[in-house]
């Protein structure tokens, strides 16, 4: 921590010295010796096409990075889940051998529970319809 602060302030001091020297040179050099830099600004179409080209490249690179991160994280999560499930199964197996815990019960999936509930409701509805038809005749 202290070393990084020392390095930071040393770099800051160096930057201040460089800027100070440039300012001193500008003040001591007569105005006619200062060189003027001229540069041409490219056409607006060229700037636009270059901007679009760089934006596309950047977006493709960002897309690849995001997809790689997604795949790697999903694989890592899946692998960690498998390891955790194996550890839990091993601990449950050890407890079952000792007789401390009851045998593992398999839970019915939500889809099967929902389907059996619908089937039961349909059975009640058909039973009522049959009773009403028999009662009306």
N, CA, C and O atoms as a MOPAC input file, in Angstrom:
PM7 MOZYME 1SCF
protein

 N      0.82700 1    -1.18500 1     0.00000 1
 C      0.00000 1     0.00000 1     0.00000 1
 C      0.87500 1     1.25300 1     0.00000 1
 O      0.65400 1     2.17100 1    -0.78900 1
 N      1.87400 1     1.28400 1     0.89500 1
 C      2.73800 1     2.45400 1     0.98900 1
 C      3.61100 1     2.58800 1    -0.25600 1
 O      3.86300 1     3.69700 1    -0.72800 1
 N      4.06300 1     1.47300 1    -0.77500 1
 C      4.91500 1     1.51300 1    -1.96300 1
 C      4.14000 1     2.05000 1    -3.15500 1
 O      4.67300 1     2.83500 1    -3.94000 1
 N      2.89200 1     1.63400 1    -3.29700 1
 C      2.09200 1     2.11700 1    -4.42000 1
 C      1.83700 1     3.62100 1    -4.29700 1
 O      1.81600 1     4.32200 1    -5.30800 1
 N      1.64400 1     4.12300 1    -3.08600 1
 C      1.48000 1     5.56400 1    -2.90800 1
 C      2.75800 1     6.31400 1    -3.25200 1
 O      2.70600 1     7.37600 1    -3.87300 1
 N      3.90300 1     5.77400 1    -2.85500 1
 C      5.17700 1     6.40600 1    -3.16900 1
 C      5.38600 1     6.45300 1    -4.67500 1
 O      5.80400 1     7.47700 1    -5.21600 1
 N      5.09700 1     5.35000 1    -5.35100 1
 C      5.24900 1     5.30200 1    -6.80700 1
 C      4.29000 1     6.27700 1    -7.47800 1
 O      4.66100 1     6.95700 1    -8.43500 1
 N      3.05500 1     6.34700 1    -6.97900 1
 C      2.07300 1     7.27100 1    -7.54100 1
 C      2.54600 1     8.70900 1    -7.43700 1
 O      2.50500 1     9.44900 1    -8.41900 1
 N      2.99900 1     9.11400 1    -6.24700 1
 C      3.43800 1    10.49200 1    -6.06700 1
 C      4.72500 1    10.78700 1    -6.83300 1
 O      4.93000 1    11.91600 1    -7.28000 1
 N      5.59000 1     9.79400 1    -6.99100 1
 C      6.79600 1     9.98800 1    -7.79000 1
 C      6.41800 1    10.21900 1    -9.25300 1
 O      6.98800 1    11.09000 1    -9.90900 1
 N      5.46500 1     9.45000 1    -9.76400 1
 C      5.00500 1     9.63600 1   -11.14100 1
 C      4.32500 1    10.99300 1   -11.30000 1
 O      4.51300 1    11.66700 1   -12.31300 1
 N      3.55100 1    11.38800 1   -10.32100 1
 C      2.89500 1    12.68200 1   -10.35000 1
 C      3.91900 1    13.81700 1   -10.36600 1
 O      3.76800 1    14.78900 1   -11.10600 1
 N      4.95200 1    13.68600 1    -9.55300 1
 C      6.02100 1    14.67900 1    -9.52300 1
 C      6.74000 1    14.75200 1   -10.86900 1
 O      7.05900 1    15.84400 1   -11.34000 1
 N      6.99600 1    13.60800 1   -11.48900 1
 C      7.62700 1    13.56700 1   -12.80000 1
 C      6.79000 1    14.25800 1   -13.86000 1
 O      7.31500 1    14.99200 1   -14.69800 1
 N      5.48900 1    14.02200 1   -13.82200 1
 C      4.58500 1    14.67100 1   -14.77900 1
 C      4.59400 1    16.18300 1   -14.56900 1
 O      4.60400 1    16.95200 1   -15.53000 1
 N      4.59000 1    16.59700 1   -13.30700 1
 C      4.62500 1    18.03400 1   -13.01600 1
 C      5.91600 1    18.65700 1   -13.52400 1
 O      5.89100 1    19.77100 1   -14.04800 1
 N      7.04600 1    17.96600 1   -13.38300 1
 C      8.32600 1    18.47500 1   -13.86400 1
 C      8.30200 1    18.60000 1   -15.38500 1
 O      8.76300 1    19.60800 1   -15.92000 1
 N      7.77700 1    17.60200 1   -16.09200 1
 C      7.72100 1    17.65900 1   -17.55200 1
 C      6.84800 1    18.81500 1   -18.02900 1
 O      7.22000 1    19.53900 1   -18.95200 1
 N      5.69900 1    18.98700 1   -17.40600 1
 C      4.80600 1    20.07800 1   -17.80100 1
 C      5.45500 1    21.42300 1   -17.47600 1
 O      5.35500 1    22.36600 1   -18.26100 1
 N      6.11200 1    21.51300 1   -16.33300 1
 C      6.79200 1    22.75400 1   -15.94500 1
 C      7.88000 1    23.13700 1   -16.93200 1
 O      8.02600 1    24.31100 1   -17.27300 1
 N      8.64600 1    22.15600 1   -17.39400 1
 C      9.69600 1    22.44000 1   -18.37800 1
 C      9.10400 1    22.95700 1   -19.68900 1
 O      9.64200 1    23.88100 1   -20.29800 1
 N      7.99000 1    22.35400 1   -20.11800 1
 C      7.35200 1    22.80600 1   -21.35600 1
 C      6.82400 1    24.23000 1   -21.19900 1
 O      6.95400 1    25.04000 1   -22.11700 1
 N      6.23600 1    24.54200 1   -20.06000 1
 C      5.71900 1    25.89300 1   -19.83100 1
 C      6.87900 1    26.88100 1   -19.79900 1
 O      6.76800 1    27.97500 1   -20.35200 1
 N      7.98100 1    26.51800 1   -19.16700 1
 C      9.15500 1    27.39000 1   -19.10300 1
 C      9.72300 1    27.64200 1   -20.49400 1
 O     10.12000 1    28.76200 1   -20.81500 1
 N      9.76000 1    26.58000 1   -21.33100 1
 C     10.23500 1    26.74700 1   -22.70400 1
 C      9.33400 1    27.67900 1   -23.50100 1
 O      9.82000 1    28.50600 1   -24.27300 1
 N      8.02000 1    27.55000 1   -23.31600 1
 C      7.09200 1    28.41700 1   -24.04400 1
 C      7.24700 1    29.87400 1   -23.62700 1
 O      7.07500 1    30.77400 1   -24.44900 1
 N      7.56800 1    30.11500 1   -22.37200 1
 C      7.71800 1    31.49300 1   -21.90100 1
 C      9.04500 1    32.10500 1   -22.35500 1
 O      9.12100 1    33.31000 1   -22.59700 1
 N     10.08800 1    31.28000 1   -22.47100 1
 C     11.40300 1    31.82000 1   -22.82300 1
 C     11.61700 1    31.92800 1   -24.32200 1
 O     12.39900 1    32.76900 1   -24.76400 1
 N     10.94900 1    31.10700 1   -25.11500 1
 C     11.13100 1    31.13700 1   -26.57000 1
 C     10.31700 1    32.28800 1   -27.13700 1
 O      9.14700 1    32.44800 1   -26.78900 1
 N     10.92300 1    33.09400 1   -28.01000 1
 C     10.15300 1    34.18400 1   -28.62500 1
 C      9.00200 1    33.63400 1   -29.46600 1
 O      9.07700 1    32.51000 1   -29.96300 1
 N      7.94400 1    34.41800 1   -29.62700 1
 C      6.75200 1    33.92800 1   -30.32400 1
 C      6.99400 1    33.50500 1   -31.76400 1
 O      6.30000 1    32.61600 1   -32.25800 1
 N      7.96600 1    34.12000 1   -32.46300 1
 C      8.15900 1    33.77200 1   -33.87000 1
 C      8.81900 1    32.40500 1   -34.04100 1
 O      8.79700 1    31.85700 1   -35.14300 1
 N      9.40200 1    31.84400 1   -32.99000 1
 C     10.05200 1    30.53200 1   -33.09900 1
 C      9.10200 1    29.37900 1   -32.78200 1
 O      9.45100 1    28.21900 1   -32.99900 1
 N      7.93200 1    29.67300 1   -32.28500 1
 C      6.96000 1    28.61900 1   -31.96900 1
 C      6.38800 1    28.10000 1   -33.27800 1
 O      5.84600 1    28.86400 1   -34.07700 1
 N      6.50900 1    26.83000 1   -33.48500 1
 C      6.01000 1    26.22500 1   -34.72400 1
 C      4.52100 1    25.95800 1   -34.60300 1
 O      4.02700 1    25.50000 1   -33.57300 1
 N      3.85100 1    26.24800 1   -35.64400 1
 C      2.41200 1    25.96700 1   -35.68800 1
 C      2.20500 1    24.62700 1   -36.39700 1
 O      2.74000 1    24.37500 1   -37.47600 1
 N      1.42000 1    23.79800 1   -35.75700 1
 C      1.11400 1    22.50500 1   -36.36500 1
 C     -0.19700 1    22.62500 1   -37.10600 1
 O     -1.21800 1    23.01900 1   -36.54200 1
 N     -0.15300 1    22.28600 1   -38.35900 1
 C     -1.37400 1    22.28900 1   -39.15400 1
 C     -1.71000 1    20.84900 1   -39.51300 1
 O     -0.83100 1    20.04600 1   -39.82700 1
 N     -2.93300 1    20.56000 1   -39.46300 1
 C     -3.38700 1    19.22600 1   -39.85600 1
 C     -4.71700 1    19.36200 1   -40.56600 1
 O     -5.48100 1    20.30000 1   -40.33900 1
 N     -4.96400 1    18.41500 1   -41.41700 1
 C     -6.19100 1    18.44900 1   -42.19000 1
 C     -7.23900 1    17.57600 1   -41.52000 1
 O     -6.95000 1    16.47300 1   -41.05400 1
 N     -8.42500 1    18.07800 1   -41.48300 1
 C     -9.53900 1    17.31400 1   -40.94100 1
 C    -10.12800 1    16.51400 1   -42.08800 1
 O    -10.45100 1    17.07700 1   -43.13300 1
 N    -10.27400 1    15.20200 1   -41.90600 1
 C    -10.83700 1    14.39300 1   -42.98900 1
 C    -12.29100 1    14.77300 1   -43.26700 1
 O    -12.95200 1    15.43800 1   -42.47100 1
 N    -12.74900 1    14.32700 1   -44.41300 1
 C    -14.11300 1    14.58300 1   -44.83600 1
 C    -15.08800 1    13.90400 1   -43.86300 1
 O    -14.74800 1    12.89800 1   -43.24000 1
 N    -16.28800 1    14.45500 1   -43.73900 1
 C    -17.28900 1    13.92100 1   -42.81300 1
 C    -17.67600 1    12.48600 1   -43.17400 1
 O    -17.89300 1    11.66200 1   -42.28500 1
 N    -17.76200 1    12.18300 1   -44.46900 1
 C    -18.09400 1    10.81600 1   -44.89500 1
 C    -17.01700 1     9.83000 1   -44.46500 1
 O    -17.32300 1     8.71900 1   -44.03100 1
 N    -15.76100 1    10.23400 1   -44.58600 1
 C    -14.66200 1     9.36500 1   -44.16600 1
 C    -14.71800 1     9.13100 1   -42.66200 1
 O    -14.53000 1     8.00900 1   -42.19100 1
 N    -14.97900 1    10.19900 1   -41.91300 1
 C    -15.09700 1    10.04200 1   -40.46200 1
 C    -16.25400 1     9.11300 1   -40.10200 1
 O    -16.13400 1     8.26900 1   -39.21400 1
 N    -17.37400 1     9.28300 1   -40.80400 1
 C    -18.54800 1     8.45100 1   -40.53000 1
 C    -18.27200 1     6.99000 1   -40.84900 1
 O    -18.59000 1     6.10600 1   -40.05400 1
 N    -17.67900 1     6.73400 1   -42.01300 1
 C    -17.41100 1     5.33900 1   -42.38700 1
 C    -16.38800 1     4.71000 1   -41.44400 1
 O    -16.52100 1     3.54300 1   -41.07500 1
 N    -15.36700 1     5.47800 1   -41.05000 1
 C    -14.37500 1     4.94400 1   -40.11600 1
 C    -15.01200 1     4.67800 1   -38.75400 1
 O    -14.71800 1     3.67400 1   -38.10500 1
 N    -15.88600 1     5.58800 1   -38.32900 1
 C    -16.57000 1     5.40100 1   -37.04600 1
 C    -17.46200 1     4.17300 1   -37.04900 1
 O    -17.47200 1     3.39800 1   -36.09300 1
 N    -18.20900 1     4.00100 1   -38.12700 1
 C    -19.09400 1     2.83300 1   -38.23500 1
 C    -18.27600 1     1.54900 1   -38.26400 1
 O    -18.63500 1     0.56000 1   -37.62400 1
 N    -17.16800 1     1.56900 1   -39.01500 1
 C    -16.31600 1     0.38300 1   -39.11100 1
 C    -15.75400 1     0.00700 1   -37.73000 1
 O    -15.77900 1    -1.16000 1   -37.34000 1
 N    -15.25500 1     0.99500 1   -37.00900 1
 C    -14.70100 1     0.72200 1   -35.68200 1
 C    -15.79300 1     0.31100 1   -34.69200 1
 O    -15.56100 1    -0.52700 1   -33.82000 1
 N    -16.96600 1     0.89400 1   -34.82600 1
 C    -18.07700 1     0.52600 1   -33.95800 1
 C    -18.49800 1    -0.92100 1   -34.19600 1
 O    -18.78400 1    -1.65300 1   -33.24900 1
 N    -18.53500 1    -1.33000 1   -35.46500 1
 C    -18.88400 1    -2.72200 1   -35.76600 1
 C    -17.85300 1    -3.68400 1   -35.19600 1
 O    -18.20600 1    -4.69000 1   -34.57900 1
 N    -16.59000 1    -3.37700 1   -35.40200 1
 C    -15.53800 1    -4.24200 1   -34.86700 1
 C    -15.63500 1    -4.33400 1   -33.35000 1
 O    -15.50600 1    -5.41100 1   -32.76700 1
 N    -15.86200 1    -3.19800 1   -32.72900 1
 C    -15.98200 1    -3.18600 1   -31.27200 1
 C    -17.18500 1    -3.96000 1   -30.78700 1
 O    -17.11600 1    -4.67000 1   -29.78400 1
 N    -18.31300 1    -3.81900 1   -31.51600 1
 C    -19.51900 1    -4.53700 1   -31.10400 1
 C    -19.34600 1    -6.04200 1   -31.29200 1
 O    -19.81300 1    -6.82400 1   -30.46400 1
 N    -18.67700 1    -6.45800 1   -32.37500 1
 C    -18.42300 1    -7.88300 1   -32.56500 1
 C    -17.51600 1    -8.41900 1   -31.45800 1
 O    -17.75300 1    -9.50100 1   -30.92100 1
 N    -16.48800 1    -7.66200 1   -31.12700 1
 C    -15.57800 1    -8.08900 1   -30.06100 1
 C    -16.32000 1    -8.17600 1   -28.73600 1
 O    -16.12400 1    -9.12700 1   -27.97900 1
 N    -17.16500 1    -7.19800 1   -28.44600 1
 C    -17.94200 1    -7.21700 1   -27.20700 1
 C    -18.90300 1    -8.40100 1   -27.18400 1
 O    -19.07600 1    -9.04200 1   -26.14700 1
 N    -19.52500 1    -8.69400 1   -28.32000 1
 C    -20.43900 1    -9.83500 1   -28.40600 1
 C    -19.70100 1   -11.13600 1   -28.13400 1
 O    -20.19900 1   -11.99000 1   -27.40000 1
 N    -18.52600 1   -11.29400 1   -28.71500 1
 C    -17.73100 1   -12.50700 1   -28.48800 1
 C    -17.34100 1   -12.61600 1   -27.02000 1
 O    -17.40600 1   -13.70100 1   -26.44200 1
 N    -16.94000 1   -11.51700 1   -26.41800 1
 C    -16.55300 1   -11.53800 1   -25.00400 1
 C    -17.73800 1   -11.92200 1   -24.13200 1
 O    -17.59600 1   -12.72200 1   -23.20800 1
 N    -18.89800 1   -11.36100 1   -24.41700 1
 C    -20.08800 1   -11.67300 1   -23.62400 1
 C    -20.47400 1   -13.13800 1   -23.77800 1
 O    -20.79700 1   -13.79800 1   -22.79000 1
 N    -20.44500 1   -13.65700 1   -25.00900 1
 C    -20.79600 1   -15.05800 1   -25.22300 1
 C    -19.80900 1   -16.00000 1   -24.53900 1
 O    -20.20800 1   -17.00200 1   -23.94700 1
 N    -18.52200 1   -15.67500 1   -24.62200 1
 C    -17.52700 1   -16.50400 1   -23.93700 1
 C    -17.75400 1   -16.50700 1   -22.43700 1
 O    -17.69500 1   -17.55600 1   -21.79600 1
 N    -18.01300 1   -15.33100 1   -21.87900 1
 C    -18.25500 1   -15.23600 1   -20.44100 1
 C    -19.50200 1   -16.02700 1   -20.05000 1
 O    -19.51800 1   -16.69500 1   -19.01600 1
 N    -20.55200 1   -15.95000 1   -20.88300 1
 C    -21.78100 1   -16.68600 1   -20.59600 1
 C    -21.53700 1   -18.19100 1   -20.60900 1
 O    -21.96400 1   -18.90600 1   -19.70200 1
 N    -20.85200 1   -18.66200 1   -21.63600 1
 C    -20.60900 1   -20.10700 1   -21.75000 1
 C    -19.72500 1   -20.58500 1   -20.60600 1
 O    -20.00200 1   -21.61200 1   -19.98700 1
 N    -18.66100 1   -19.83800 1   -20.32800 1
 C    -17.76100 1   -20.25500 1   -19.25100 1
 C    -18.45300 1   -20.24400 1   -17.89700 1
 O    -18.27600 1   -21.16500 1   -17.09900 1
 N    -19.24300 1   -19.20600 1   -17.63400 1
 C    -19.91000 1   -19.14200 1   -16.33400 1
 C    -20.97600 1   -20.23100 1   -16.21500 1
 O    -21.13000 1   -20.83200 1   -15.15200 1
 N    -21.71400 1   -20.48900 1   -17.30200 1
 C    -22.73500 1   -21.53700 1   -17.22500 1
 C    -22.08600 1   -22.90700 1   -17.02300 1
 O    -22.59700 1   -23.72900 1   -16.26300 1
 N    -20.96400 1   -23.15300 1   -17.70000 1
 C    -20.26400 1   -24.41900 1   -17.49600 1
 C    -19.73300 1   -24.52300 1   -16.07700 1
 O    -19.80700 1   -25.58700 1   -15.46300 1
 N    -19.20400 1   -23.44000 1   -15.55700 1
 C    -18.67600 1   -23.46500 1   -14.18500 1
 C    -19.79200 1   -23.70100 1   -13.18100 1
 O    -19.62800 1   -24.47400 1   -12.23700 1
 N    -20.92300 1   -23.04100 1   -13.37800 1
 C    -22.04700 1   -23.21800 1   -12.46000 1
 C    -22.56300 1   -24.64700 1   -12.53500 1
 O    -22.85600 1   -25.25600 1   -11.50600 1
 N    -22.67600 1   -25.18500 1   -13.73600 1
 C    -23.16000 1   -26.55500 1   -13.90100 1
 C    -22.20900 1   -27.54900 1   -13.22900 1
 O    -22.64300 1   -28.47500 1   -12.54200 1
 N    -20.91100 1   -27.34100 1   -13.43800 1
 C    -19.91400 1   -28.24000 1   -12.84800 1
 C    -19.92900 1   -28.15000 1   -11.33000 1
 O    -19.86000 1   -29.17200 1   -10.64800 1
 N    -20.01800 1   -26.93800 1   -10.79700 1
 C    -20.09100 1   -26.78500 1    -9.34100 1
 C    -21.35700 1   -27.41000 1    -8.77800 1
 O    -21.34000 1   -27.97200 1    -7.68300 1
 N    -22.45200 1   -27.31700 1    -9.51700 1
 C    -23.69600 1   -27.95500 1    -9.08500 1
 C    -23.56100 1   -29.46800 1    -9.04200 1
 O    -24.05700 1   -30.11400 1    -8.12000 1
 N    -22.89600 1   -30.02800 1   -10.03300 1
 C    -22.68000 1   -31.48700 1   -10.03000 1
 C    -21.82200 1   -31.91900 1    -8.85500 1
 O    -22.11600 1   -32.90500 1    -8.17800 1
 N    -20.74300 1   -31.15500 1    -8.62300 1
 C    -19.87700 1   -31.49100 1    -7.48400 1
 C    -20.63600 1   -31.40700 1    -6.17300 1
 O    -20.50300 1   -32.27600 1    -5.31100 1
 N    -21.43400 1   -30.35600 1    -6.02600 1
 C    -22.20300 1   -30.18300 1    -4.80000 1
 C    -23.21100 1   -31.31700 1    -4.62700 1
 O    -23.39800 1   -31.82500 1    -3.52100 1
 N    -23.85700 1   -31.71000 1    -5.72100 1
 C    -24.82600 1   -32.80800 1    -5.64600 1
 C    -24.12800 1   -34.11300 1    -5.25100 1
 O    -24.67100 1   -34.88900 1    -4.46500 1
 N    -22.94400 1   -34.35900 1    -5.78200 1
 C    -22.20600 1   -35.56400 1    -5.40600 1
 C    -21.82500 1   -35.53500 1    -3.93300 1
 O    -21.90600 1   -36.55700 1    -3.25200 1
 N    -21.41200 1   -34.37700 1    -3.44000 1
 C    -21.05900 1   -34.27200 1    -2.02000 1
 C    -22.26400 1   -34.51500 1    -1.13100 1
 O    -22.17000 1   -35.20200 1    -0.11400 1
 N    -23.39800 1   -33.94500 1    -1.52100 1
 C    -24.61400 1   -34.12600 1    -0.73100 1
 C    -25.04300 1   -35.59000 1    -0.74900 1
 O    -25.43200 1   -36.13900 1     0.28200 1
 N    -24.97100 1   -36.22400 1    -1.92300 1
 C    -25.34500 1   -37.63900 1    -2.00800 1
 C    -24.42800 1   -38.50600 1    -1.15700 1
 O    -24.87800 1   -39.45000 1    -0.50800 1
 N    -23.13400 1   -38.17600 1    -1.16500 1
 C    -22.19000 1   -38.94200 1    -0.35700 1
 C    -22.48800 1   -38.78000 1     1.12700 1
 O    -22.43600 1   -39.75400 1     1.87800 1
 N    -22.80000 1   -37.56000 1     1.55800 1
 C    -23.11700 1   -37.33700 1     2.96500 1
 C    -24.41100 1   -38.03800 1     3.35700 1
 O    -24.50500 1   -38.60800 1     4.44400 1
 N    -25.41300 1   -37.99900 1     2.47300 1
 C    -26.66800 1   -38.69800 1     2.76100 1
 C    -26.45400 1   -40.20100 1     2.81900 1
 O    -27.04700 1   -40.88300 1     3.65500 1
 N    -25.61200 1   -40.72000 1     1.93700 1
 C    -25.33500 1   -42.14700 1     1.94800 1
 C    -24.65000 1   -42.54900 1     3.24700 1
 O    -24.95400 1   -43.59800 1     3.81500 1
 N    -23.71600 1   -41.70800 1     3.72300 1
 C    -23.04600 1   -42.01000 1     4.99800 1
 C    -24.03300 1   -41.96900 1     6.15300 1
 O    -23.95800 1   -42.80400 1     7.05400 1
 N    -24.95300 1   -41.01800 1     6.14500 1
 C    -25.94000 1   -40.92800 1     7.21700 1
 C    -26.89700 1   -42.12400 1     7.16900 1
 O    -27.28600 1   -42.65800 1     8.20800 1
 N    -27.26800 1   -42.53700 1     5.96200 1
 C    -28.17000 1   -43.67900 1     5.83000 1
 C    -27.50700 1   -44.95900 1     6.30600 1
 O    -28.17500 1   -45.83200 1     6.86000 1
 N    -26.21000 1   -45.08300 1     6.10000 1
 C    -25.49800 1   -46.26500 1     6.58600 1
 C    -25.49200 1   -46.31100 1     8.10000 1
 O    -25.59000 1   -47.38600 1     8.69200 1
 N    -25.37800 1   -45.16100 1     8.72400 1
 C    -25.36200 1   -45.09400 1    10.18200 1
 C    -26.76100 1   -45.21200 1    10.76400 1
 O    -26.90500 1   -45.50500 1    11.95100 1
 N    -27.78100 1   -44.99400 1     9.97200 1
 C    -29.15000 1   -45.08400 1    10.44500 1
 C    -29.63800 1   -43.79300 1    11.07100 1
 O    -30.69900 1   -43.77900 1    11.69500 1
 N    -28.89500 1   -42.71400 1    10.92300 1
 C    -29.28400 1   -41.44400 1    11.51800 1
 C    -30.41000 1   -40.76400 1    10.74000 1
 O    -31.27500 1   -40.12600 1    11.34000 1
 N    -30.41000 1   -40.89000 1     9.44300 1
 C    -31.38900 1   -40.19700 1     8.60800 1
 C    -32.28300 1   -41.21000 1     7.90600 1
 O    -31.84400 1   -42.32400 1     7.62000 1
 N    -33.51600 1   -40.84500 1     7.62800 1
 C    -34.39800 1   -41.75500 1     6.89200 1
 C    -33.93800 1   -41.88900 1     5.44700 1
 O    -33.12700 1   -41.10300 1     4.95600 1
 N    -34.47500 1   -42.89800 1     4.78200 1
 C    -34.11200 1   -43.13800 1     3.38800 1
 C    -34.53500 1   -41.95400 1     2.52000 1
 O    -35.49600 1   -41.25400 1     2.83800 1
 N    -33.83500 1   -41.74600 1     1.46200 1
 C    -34.08700 1   -40.61100 1     0.58100 1
 C    -35.37900 1   -40.83000 1    -0.19100 1
 O    -35.57100 1   -41.87000 1    -0.82200 1
 N    -36.26600 1   -39.83500 1    -0.13300 1
 C    -37.52100 1   -39.92500 1    -0.86500 1
 C    -37.40900 1   -39.08100 1    -2.13200 1
 O    -36.88700 1   -37.96700 1    -2.12300 1
 N    -37.91600 1   -39.65000 1    -3.21500 1
 C    -37.88400 1   -38.92000 1    -4.48300 1
 C    -39.09900 1   -38.01900 1    -4.55400 1
 O    -40.22800 1   -38.46800 1    -4.36000 1
 N    -38.86700 1   -36.76200 1    -4.83000 1
 C    -39.94900 1   -35.80000 1    -4.94400 1
 C    -40.49800 1   -35.84500 1    -6.36200 1
 O    -39.74400 1   -35.92400 1    -7.33200 1
 N    -41.82200 1   -35.79300 1    -6.47200 1
 C    -42.47600 1   -35.82200 1    -7.76700 1
 C    -42.28000 1   -34.45700 1    -8.41800 1
 O    -42.32900 1   -33.42600 1    -7.74700 1
 N    -42.06000 1   -34.46200 1    -9.72100 1
 C    -41.81300 1   -33.20400 1   -10.41800 1
 C    -43.07400 1   -32.33600 1   -10.42200 1
 O    -44.18700 1   -32.83900 1   -10.27000 1
 N    -42.88600 1   -31.04500 1   -10.59600 1
 C    -44.00400 1   -30.10700 1   -10.60400 1
 C    -44.96100 1   -30.41000 1   -11.75100 1
 O    -46.17800 1   -30.31300 1   -11.59300 1
 N    -44.40900 1   -30.77600 1   -12.90000 1
 C    -45.24700 1   -31.06000 1   -14.06400 1
 C    -46.17700 1   -32.24100 1   -13.78200 1
 O    -47.36400 1   -32.19500 1   -14.10300 1
 N    -45.63200 1   -33.28500 1   -13.18600 1
 C    -46.48200 1   -34.44400 1   -12.89200 1
 C    -47.52700 1   -34.11000 1   -11.83000 1
 O    -48.66100 1   -34.58300 1   -11.91000 1
 N    -47.16100 1   -33.30800 1   -10.84500 1
 C    -48.13600 1   -32.88300 1    -9.83100 1
 C    -49.26200 1   -32.09200 1   -10.48000 1
 O    -50.43800 1   -32.31000 1   -10.18900 1
 N    -48.88600 1   -31.16300 1   -11.37000 1
 C    -49.86000 1   -30.31800 1   -12.04600 1
 C    -50.78000 1   -31.17200 1   -12.92500 1
 O    -51.99200 1   -30.95800 1   -12.94600 1
 N    -50.20600 1   -32.13600 1   -13.64800 1
 C    -51.02200 1   -32.99300 1   -14.51200 1
 C    -51.99300 1   -33.85000 1   -13.69600 1
 O    -53.14600 1   -34.02800 1   -14.09000 1
 N    -51.53300 1   -34.37400 1   -12.57200 1
 C    -52.43600 1   -35.18000 1   -11.74500 1
 C    -53.54500 1   -34.31400 1   -11.15400 1
 O    -54.67700 1   -34.77500 1   -11.00900 1
 N    -53.23300 1   -33.07100 1   -10.81400 1
 C    -54.24900 1   -32.14300 1   -10.29400 1
 C    -55.29500 1   -31.84800 1   -11.36900 1
 O    -56.49200 1   -31.86800 1   -11.08300 1
 N    -54.85900 1   -31.57500 1   -12.60400 1
 C    -55.79300 1   -31.34000 1   -13.71000 1
 C    -56.65800 1   -32.57500 1   -13.96700 1
 O    -57.86000 1   -32.46400 1   -14.20900 1
 N    -56.04200 1   -33.72800 1   -13.91100 1
 C    -56.78200 1   -34.97600 1   -14.14300 1
 C    -57.85100 1   -35.16900 1   -13.06800 1
 O    -58.96900 1   -35.58800 1   -13.36800 1
 N    -57.51400 1   -34.86900 1   -11.83900 1
 C    -58.47300 1   -35.00600 1   -10.73900 1
 C    -59.62400 1   -34.02300 1   -10.91300 1
 O    -60.78500 1   -34.37800 1   -10.71000 1
 N    -59.29500 1   -32.76300 1   -11.29700 1
 C    -60.33900 1   -31.75800 1   -11.50600 1
 C    -61.25700 1   -32.16000 1   -12.65200 1
 O    -62.47500 1   -32.01400 1   -12.55500 1
 N    -60.67500 1   -32.66800 1   -13.74300 1
 C    -61.49500 1   -33.12600 1   -14.86800 1
 C    -62.40300 1   -34.28000 1   -14.45300 1
 O    -63.55000 1   -34.36900 1   -14.89000 1
 N    -61.87900 1   -35.15700 1   -13.61200 1
 C    -62.70200 1   -36.26400 1   -13.12400 1
 C    -63.90000 1   -35.75900 1   -12.34000 1
 O    -65.00900 1   -36.26900 1   -12.50500 1
 N    -63.68400 1   -34.73900 1   -11.46900 1
 C    -64.80300 1   -34.17000 1   -10.71100 1
 C    -65.81700 1   -33.50100 1   -11.62800 1
 O    -67.02400 1   -33.62400 1   -11.42200 1
 N    -65.33100 1   -32.79900 1   -12.63000 1
 C    -66.23100 1   -32.11100 1   -13.55500 1
 C    -67.05900 1   -33.11900 1   -14.34500 1
 O    -68.27000 1   -32.94600 1   -14.48200 1
 N    -66.43200 1   -34.15800 1   -14.86200 1
 C    -67.18300 1   -35.17200 1   -15.62900 1
 C    -68.18100 1   -35.89700 1   -14.72100 1
 O    -69.27200 1   -36.26100 1   -15.15700 1
 N    -67.80500 1   -36.10100 1   -13.47000 1
 C    -68.71900 1   -36.76500 1   -12.53800 1
 C    -69.95400 1   -35.90100 1   -12.30100 1
 O    -71.06900 1   -36.42100 1   -12.26400 1
 N    -69.77000 1   -34.57500 1   -12.13700 1
 C    -70.90100 1   -33.66500 1   -11.93500 1
 C    -71.79600 1   -33.61200 1   -13.17100 1
 O    -73.02300 1   -33.59100 1   -13.06400 1
 N    -71.16400 1   -33.59100 1   -14.34500 1
 C    -71.94400 1   -33.54000 1   -15.58800 1
 C    -72.79600 1   -34.79300 1   -15.71500 1
 O    -73.96600 1   -34.71300 1   -16.08800 1
 N    -72.22000 1   -35.94700 1   -15.41000 1
 C    -72.98100 1   -37.19600 1   -15.49100 1
 C    -74.12300 1   -37.19500 1   -14.49000 1
 O    -75.22600 1   -37.64300 1   -14.80500 1
 N    -73.86900 1   -36.69400 1   -13.27800 1
 C    -74.95200 1   -36.62700 1   -12.27600 1
 C    -76.07600 1   -35.69200 1   -12.71500 1
 O    -77.25400 1   -35.98700 1   -12.51000 1
 N    -75.69400 1   -34.53200 1   -13.33700 1
 C    -76.73000 1   -33.61700 1   -13.78600 1
 C    -77.52600 1   -34.19500 1   -14.94700 1
 O    -78.73600 1   -33.98600 1   -15.02300 1
 N    -76.86900 1   -34.92400 1   -15.86000 1
 C    -77.59000 1   -35.51900 1   -16.97500 1
 C    -78.51000 1   -36.63200 1   -16.50800 1
 O    -79.61900 1   -36.78200 1   -17.02100 1
 N    -78.05300 1   -37.41900 1   -15.53000 1
 C    -78.91800 1   -38.48100 1   -15.00100 1
 C    -80.07900 1   -37.91100 1   -14.19400 1
 O    -81.15900 1   -38.50100 1   -14.16800 1
 N    -79.87400 1   -36.78600 1   -13.54300 1
 C    -80.92200 1   -36.16500 1   -12.75400 1
 C    -81.97900 1   -35.49200 1   -13.59100 1
 O    -83.13200 1   -35.42700 1   -13.16200 1
 N    -81.64900 1   -34.99100 1   -14.75700 1
 C    -82.57900 1   -34.29800 1   -15.62800 1
 C    -83.48100 1   -35.27200 1   -16.38200 1
 O    -84.60100 1   -34.90200 1   -16.73400 1
 N    -83.05100 1   -36.45900 1   -16.63400 1
 C    -83.84100 1   -37.41400 1   -17.41600 1
 C    -84.84500 1   -38.08600 1   -16.61500 1
 O    -85.59000 1   -38.91900 1   -17.13000 1

